[in-house]
Every structure is written in C-alpha cells, then in structure tokens.
Amino acid sequence: NSLKLHENKTLVHLFYHSRDRVHSVHISAIKLNPSYIRAILRRAELYEKTDKLDEALEDYKSILEKDPSVHQAREACMRLPKQIEERNERLKEEMLGKLKDLGNLVLRPFGLSTENFQIKQDSSTGSYSINFVQNPNNNR
C-alpha cells in the first residue's frame, strides 16, 4: 500500500529530523488520498513545530471537515487563533520598533526624532493621524 509506504517514510524522516523531506512525503500522501486524515494531521503538527501556524490551522480545519471527532484538530482550532493573533501582534510591534529606529536615523541630522511626532488612531475608522510636537519631553 503506497499510503503506508509514505507513512513509514515520514516516520524515518522525522526520526532523522529532516522536516523538509517529511513535508514533501506528507504532500505526496495527501495527493494520493486527499481524505487521508493521518497525513494531514502530521503535516499540521509539522507546520506547528516550524511556526507556520496559519497553514497548521488550515490543515486542522480541513481535518474537522472530514471527521469532526478528531479531538486534536478540534483543540488546535480553538488554540491556534489566539497564538496567531499573539504572533501577529509581536511581529507588528517588532516592525514598528524597526520603523521607529529607521525614522530616528533619518530625522537625527535635522535635530528631530520620532518622539516629535504623535500618532493617534481614530477608534471609529481605524485611521491614523500624525501631529508634530515641538518639545516632546515638555509636558504642557
């Protein structure tokens, strides 16, 4: 049985930590049988281990569509959205920090910094406004 062969290849590659090869074996098994839940489940687990949380969630959702009784997929579908949101917030904060550093690098020759600009978000529209502040450390 070729599906069993793919599953055994997966176990061997997992043992030797060859994640790229494991991924390709899972894809082959899933192409042979798109309803092969075990292969989709293992691919979802691999996605999670490699921080591909969005892809993992999609796989877990597809498992639940095929078999709603798979507890691991149900639990992951409840857990992963929060992890994805936390990761996205962390990435957003990191990106904003890097943009602020870049802004300070550009503004420094002019005697300015990003502290000279206040950014406010309009809660009703979600848009941002930027205001210039002459003395950002002066609390008036």
CSV table of C-alpha atoms in Angstrom, one decimal:
chain,number,residue,atom,x,y,z
A,1,ASN,CA,0.0,0.0,0.0
A,2,SER,CA,1.6,3.3,-1.1
A,3,LEU,CA,-0.1,5.3,1.7
A,4,LYS,CA,1.5,3.0,4.3
A,5,LEU,CA,4.9,3.4,2.5
A,6,HIS,CA,4.5,7.2,2.7
A,7,GLU,CA,3.6,7.0,6.4
A,8,ASN,CA,6.7,4.8,7.1
A,9,LYS,CA,8.9,7.2,5.1
A,10,THR,CA,7.6,10.0,7.2
A,11,LEU,CA,8.5,8.3,10.5
A,12,VAL,CA,12.0,7.6,9.2
A,13,HIS,CA,12.5,11.2,8.2
A,14,LEU,CA,11.0,12.5,11.5
A,15,PHE,CA,13.5,10.3,13.4
A,16,TYR,CA,16.4,11.9,11.5
A,17,HIS,CA,14.9,15.4,11.8
A,18,SER,CA,14.5,16.0,8.0
A,19,ARG,CA,11.5,18.3,8.2
A,20,ASP,CA,11.6,19.4,4.6
A,21,ARG,CA,11.6,15.8,3.4
A,22,VAL,CA,8.8,14.9,5.8
A,23,HIS,CA,6.7,17.8,4.4
A,24,SER,CA,7.2,16.5,0.8
A,25,VAL,CA,6.2,13.0,1.9
A,26,HIS,CA,3.1,14.3,3.5
A,27,ILE,CA,2.2,16.2,0.4
A,28,SER,CA,2.7,13.0,-1.7
A,29,ALA,CA,0.5,11.0,0.6
A,30,ILE,CA,-2.2,13.7,0.6
A,31,LYS,CA,-2.1,13.9,-3.2
A,32,LEU,CA,-2.7,10.2,-3.4
A,33,ASN,CA,-5.6,10.4,-1.0
A,34,PRO,CA,-6.9,13.9,-0.1
A,35,SER,CA,-9.0,12.3,2.7
A,36,TYR,CA,-6.0,10.7,4.5
A,37,ILE,CA,-6.5,12.3,7.8
A,38,ARG,CA,-3.4,10.9,9.5
A,39,ALA,CA,-1.1,12.5,6.8
A,40,ILE,CA,-2.9,15.9,7.1
A,41,LEU,CA,-2.7,15.7,10.9
A,42,ARG,CA,1.0,15.0,10.8
A,43,ARG,CA,1.6,17.8,8.3
A,44,ALA,CA,-0.4,20.2,10.6
A,45,GLU,CA,1.8,19.1,13.5
A,46,LEU,CA,4.9,19.8,11.4
A,47,TYR,CA,3.6,23.2,10.4
A,48,GLU,CA,3.1,24.0,14.1
A,49,LYS,CA,6.6,22.9,15.0
A,50,THR,CA,8.0,25.1,12.3
A,51,ASP,CA,5.9,28.2,13.3
A,52,LYS,CA,3.7,28.0,10.2
A,53,LEU,CA,0.6,28.5,12.4
A,54,ASP,CA,-1.7,29.7,9.6
A,55,GLU,CA,-1.0,26.6,7.5
A,56,ALA,CA,-1.4,24.4,10.5
A,57,LEU,CA,-4.8,25.9,11.3
A,58,GLU,CA,-6.0,25.3,7.7
A,59,ASP,CA,-5.0,21.7,7.9
A,60,TYR,CA,-6.7,21.2,11.3
A,61,LYS,CA,-9.9,22.8,9.9
A,62,SER,CA,-9.8,20.5,6.9
A,63,ILE,CA,-9.5,17.5,9.2
A,64,LEU,CA,-12.5,18.7,11.2
A,65,GLU,CA,-14.5,19.0,7.9
A,66,LYS,CA,-13.6,15.4,7.1
A,67,ASP,CA,-14.0,14.0,10.6
A,68,PRO,CA,-15.4,16.2,13.4
A,69,SER,CA,-14.5,13.6,16.1
A,70,VAL,CA,-10.7,14.2,15.8
A,71,HIS,CA,-10.1,15.8,19.3
A,72,GLN,CA,-6.5,17.0,18.5
A,73,ALA,CA,-7.8,19.0,15.5
A,74,ARG,CA,-10.7,20.5,17.5
A,75,GLU,CA,-8.4,21.5,20.3
A,76,ALA,CA,-5.9,23.1,17.8
A,77,CYS,CA,-8.7,25.0,16.1
A,78,MET,CA,-9.5,26.6,19.5
A,79,ARG,CA,-5.9,27.2,20.5
A,80,LEU,CA,-4.2,28.4,17.3
A,81,PRO,CA,-6.2,31.6,16.5
A,82,LYS,CA,-5.0,33.1,19.8
A,83,GLN,CA,-1.4,32.1,19.1
A,84,ILE,CA,-1.7,33.5,15.6
A,85,GLU,CA,-3.0,36.8,16.9
A,86,GLU,CA,-0.3,37.0,19.6
A,87,ARG,CA,2.4,36.2,16.9
A,88,ASN,CA,0.9,38.9,14.6
A,89,GLU,CA,0.9,41.5,17.4
A,90,ARG,CA,4.5,40.6,18.3
A,91,LEU,CA,5.6,40.9,14.7
A,92,LYS,CA,3.7,44.2,14.4
A,93,GLU,CA,5.5,45.6,17.5
A,94,GLU,CA,8.8,44.4,16.1
A,95,MET,CA,8.1,46.1,12.8
A,96,LEU,CA,7.0,49.4,14.4
A,97,GLY,CA,10.2,49.3,16.5
A,98,LYS,CA,12.4,48.9,13.4
A,99,LEU,CA,10.5,51.6,11.6
A,100,LYS,CA,11.0,53.9,14.6
A,101,ASP,CA,14.7,53.2,14.6
A,102,LEU,CA,14.8,54.0,10.8
A,103,GLY,CA,12.8,57.2,11.4
A,104,ASN,CA,15.2,58.3,14.1
A,105,LEU,CA,18.2,57.6,11.8
A,106,VAL,CA,16.7,59.8,9.1
A,107,LEU,CA,15.5,62.6,11.5
A,108,ARG,CA,18.6,62.8,13.7
A,109,PRO,CA,20.6,65.1,11.2
A,110,PHE,CA,17.7,67.6,11.5
A,111,GLY,CA,17.7,67.6,15.3
A,112,LEU,CA,14.4,65.6,15.4
A,113,SER,CA,13.3,62.2,16.4
A,114,THR,CA,10.2,60.1,16.2
A,115,GLU,CA,9.3,61.4,19.6
A,116,ASN,CA,8.5,64.7,17.8
A,117,PHE,CA,5.5,63.1,16.2
A,118,GLN,CA,2.4,61.9,17.9
A,119,ILE,CA,0.4,59.1,16.2
A,120,LYS,CA,-3.2,58.7,17.2
A,121,GLN,CA,-5.7,56.1,15.9
A,122,ASP,CA,-9.3,57.1,15.4
A,123,SER,CA,-11.2,54.3,17.1
A,124,SER,CA,-14.3,54.7,14.8
A,125,THR,CA,-12.5,54.5,11.5
A,126,GLY,CA,-9.2,52.8,12.4
A,127,SER,CA,-7.3,55.5,10.5
A,128,TYR,CA,-4.2,57.3,12.0
A,129,SER,CA,-3.4,61.0,12.3
A,130,ILE,CA,0.2,62.3,12.9
A,131,ASN,CA,0.8,65.5,14.8
A,132,PHE,CA,4.1,67.4,15.1
A,133,VAL,CA,5.2,68.2,18.7
A,134,GLN,CA,8.0,70.8,19.1
A,135,ASN,CA,9.1,69.8,22.6
A,136,PRO,CA,8.0,66.1,23.2
A,137,ASN,CA,9.6,66.0,26.7
A,138,ASN,CA,7.8,69.2,27.8
A,139,ASN,CA,4.5,68.1,29.4
A,140,ARG,CA,2.3,71.1,28.7
